[in-house]
Structures are given as C-alpha cells and as structure tokens.
Coordinates of N, CA and C in Angstrom, one line a residue:
K163 N -80.4 26.3 54.3 CA -80.8 26.1 53.1 C -79.9 27.2 52.2
V164 N -79.4 27.1 51.1 CA -78.6 27.8 50.5 C -79.3 27.9 49.1
E165 N -79.6 29.2 48.4 CA -80.2 29.4 47.4 C -79.1 30.0 46.3
V166 N -78.7 29.8 45.2 CA -77.8 30.5 44.1 C -78.7 31.3 43.1
I167 N -78.4 32.4 42.7 CA -78.8 33.1 41.8 C -77.8 33.7 40.8
K168 N -78.3 33.4 39.3 CA -77.5 34.1 38.5 C -78.1 35.1 37.8
T169 N -77.5 36.0 37.8 CA -78.3 37.3 37.3 C -78.2 37.3 35.7
M170 N -78.9 38.5 35.2 CA -78.8 38.6 33.7 C -77.5 39.1 33.3
S171 N -76.7 39.6 34.2 CA -75.1 40.0 33.5 C -74.1 38.9 33.7
G172 N -74.6 37.7 34.4 CA -73.7 37.0 34.6 C -73.1 36.8 35.8
K173 N -73.5 37.4 36.6 CA -72.8 37.3 38.2 C -73.7 36.2 38.7
H174 N -73.1 35.7 39.7 CA -73.5 34.6 40.9 C -73.6 35.0 42.0
Y175 N -74.8 35.1 42.8 CA -75.1 35.4 44.2 C -75.4 34.1 44.9
A176 N -75.2 33.5 46.5 CA -75.7 33.0 46.9 C -76.4 33.5 48.5
T177 N -77.8 33.3 48.4 CA -78.3 33.7 49.8 C -78.5 32.6 51.0
I178 N -77.8 32.8 51.7 CA -77.9 31.8 53.3 C -78.5 32.8 54.3
G179 N -79.7 32.2 54.6 CA -80.8 33.2 55.5 C -80.9 34.5 55.1
D180 N -80.4 35.3 55.7 CA -80.6 37.1 55.5 C -79.3 37.5 54.7
Q181 N -78.3 36.5 54.6 CA -77.0 37.4 54.0 C -77.2 37.1 52.8
V182 N -76.7 37.9 51.6 CA -76.6 37.9 50.3 C -75.0 38.2 50.1
L183 N -74.5 36.8 49.5 CA -73.0 36.9 49.2 C -72.6 36.8 47.8
R184 N -71.9 37.5 47.3 CA -71.3 37.2 45.7 C -70.5 36.2 46.0
M185 N -70.4 35.2 44.6 CA -69.7 34.3 44.4 C -68.6 34.5 43.0
E186 N -67.7 34.1 43.6 CA -66.4 34.6 42.1 C -66.1 32.8 41.9
V187 N -65.7 32.9 40.6 CA -65.3 31.6 40.0 C -63.7 31.6 40.3
I188 N -63.1 30.6 40.9 CA -61.6 30.5 41.6 C -61.1 29.5 40.6
K189 N -60.1 29.7 39.9 CA -59.4 28.7 39.1 C -58.7 27.8 39.8
A190 N -58.6 26.5 39.2 CA -58.0 25.2 40.1 C -56.7 25.0 40.2
H191 N -56.0 25.9 39.5 CA -54.6 26.0 39.7 C -54.2 27.3 39.2
Q192 N -53.2 27.9 39.9 CA -52.5 29.2 39.7 C -51.1 29.0 39.1
E193 N -50.6 29.7 38.2 CA -49.2 29.8 37.5 C -48.4 30.0 38.6
Q194 N -48.5 31.2 39.4 CA -47.8 31.7 40.4 C -48.4 32.3 41.6
S195 N -48.1 32.1 42.9 CA -48.7 32.9 43.9 C -49.0 34.1 43.9
P196 N -49.9 34.7 44.1 CA -49.8 35.7 44.2 C -49.2 36.8 45.1
E197 N -48.5 36.1 46.1 CA -47.9 36.8 47.1 C -46.4 36.7 46.8
L198 N -45.9 36.1 45.8 CA -44.6 35.8 45.3 C -44.3 37.4 44.4
D199 N -43.3 38.1 44.9 CA -43.0 39.2 44.1 C -42.0 38.6 42.9
N200 N -40.9 38.0 43.2 CA -39.9 37.6 42.0 C -39.6 36.2 42.4
P201 N -40.0 35.0 41.3 CA -39.6 33.6 41.5 C -38.4 33.7 41.9
V202 N -37.7 32.5 42.8 CA -36.3 32.6 42.7 C -35.9 31.4 41.7
T203 N -35.0 31.4 41.1 CA -34.5 30.6 40.0 C -33.1 30.1 40.7
V204 N -33.4 28.6 40.2 CA -32.1 27.6 41.1 C -31.3 27.6 40.1
K205 N -29.8 27.7 40.3 CA -28.8 27.1 39.1 C -28.4 25.8 39.3
K206 N -28.3 25.0 38.3 CA -28.0 23.7 38.2 C -26.6 23.7 38.1
S207 N -26.0 23.1 39.2 CA -24.3 22.7 39.0 C -23.9 21.8 37.9
K208 N -22.9 21.8 37.2 CA -22.5 20.6 36.4 C -21.8 19.6 37.0
A209 N -21.9 18.6 36.3 CA -21.6 17.1 37.0 C -19.9 17.7 36.8
R210 N -19.0 16.9 38.0 CA -17.8 17.2 38.0 C -17.1 15.6 37.8
I211 N -16.3 15.4 36.8 CA -15.9 14.1 36.4 C -14.4 14.3 37.2
P212 N -13.9 13.5 37.8 CA -12.3 13.5 37.9 C -11.7 13.4 36.8
A213 N -10.5 13.8 36.9 CA -9.4 13.9 35.7 C -8.8 12.2 35.8
A214 N -8.3 11.8 34.4 CA -8.4 10.3 34.2 C -7.2 9.7 35.2
N215 N -6.1 10.6 35.6 CA -5.2 10.2 36.5 C -5.7 10.4 37.9
H216 N -6.9 10.6 38.6 CA -7.4 10.9 39.6 C -7.0 9.4 40.4
P217 N -6.7 9.4 41.4 CA -6.9 8.2 42.3 C -8.0 7.3 42.6
W218 N -9.5 7.9 42.5 CA -10.4 7.2 42.3 C -10.8 6.5 41.4
R219 N -10.4 7.0 40.2 CA -10.8 6.2 39.0 C -9.3 5.1 38.8
G220 N -8.4 5.2 39.3 CA -7.1 4.1 39.7 C -7.6 3.3 40.2
A221 N -8.5 3.3 41.1 CA -9.4 1.9 41.9 C -10.2 1.1 41.1
I222 N -11.3 2.2 40.3 CA -12.3 1.7 39.2 C -11.1 0.8 38.3
R223 N -10.4 0.9 37.8 CA -9.5 0.5 36.6 C -8.9 -0.9 37.3
K224 N -8.6 -0.9 38.4 CA -8.2 -2.1 38.9 C -9.5 -3.1 39.2
K225 N -10.4 -2.9 39.6 CA -11.7 -3.2 39.6 C -12.0 -4.1 37.8
Y226 N -11.8 -3.2 36.9 CA -12.0 -3.5 35.7 C -11.2 -4.9 35.2
E227 N -9.9 -4.5 35.6 CA -9.1 -5.2 35.4 C -9.1 -6.7 36.1
N228 N -9.8 -6.9 37.2 CA -9.9 -7.8 38.0 C -11.0 -8.6 37.8
G229 N -12.0 -8.3 36.6 CA -12.9 -9.0 36.5 C -14.3 -8.6 36.3
N230 N -14.4 -7.3 37.5 CA -15.8 -6.9 37.6 C -16.0 -5.8 36.5
K231 N -15.8 -6.1 35.0 CA -15.9 -5.4 34.0 C -17.5 -4.7 34.0
E232 N -18.3 -5.2 34.1 CA -19.8 -4.6 34.1 C -19.7 -3.4 34.9
L233 N -19.4 -3.8 36.3 CA -19.5 -2.5 37.6 C -18.5 -1.7 37.1
A234 N -17.4 -1.8 36.7 CA -16.4 -0.7 36.8 C -16.8 0.2 35.0
Y235 N -17.4 -0.3 34.5 CA -17.8 0.1 33.0 C -19.1 1.3 33.4
A236 N -19.8 0.7 34.3 CA -21.3 1.4 34.8 C -20.5 2.8 35.4
I237 N -19.6 2.6 36.2 CA -19.5 3.8 37.1 C -18.3 4.7 36.7
M238 N -17.6 4.2 35.5 CA -16.6 5.0 34.6 C -17.5 5.9 33.7
H239 N -18.5 5.3 33.0 CA -19.5 6.0 32.2 C -20.8 6.3 32.4
G240 N -21.0 6.4 33.8 CA -22.4 7.0 34.5 C -23.4 6.4 34.5

C-alpha cells in the first residue's frame, strides 16, 4: 500500500510501509544526456559528381542514345 503526500510547499512524498520517500518530477524528454560533455558534430560530405568526360558518364550517354532516355536522364540528373 502506497500513500502519496503533497505538502503546503508543493513537494511530494510517498510512504511505503515505514519508509518515506521524496518524489521528483522527471521530464519525459531531455535535450541532451547529462553524461555527455560535448556533443559530437558530424560533417556532411558534399556529393561528388564526376566530370562530363568521365567514362562512367560516357556509358550513360550511350544508354540515352540507345533509347533508355528516362533511365539515363534520371541517373544523370540525380
């Protein structure tokens, strides 16, 4: 059996048998873990687009010329 007591000052206590325990309000979500000193920032790398004369682009150009226009356009333009 647990009894919860609210004092005039707004503090809450719970009694379980012979024990009196102080209750605290805990936030549902913390912005940052208290154990972390400094958050680690991750740098995003920029997308590397090969040059127009790169062999990979030449193969796509051939597919485009052979009738796979939609696929080649999608690959060349992201």
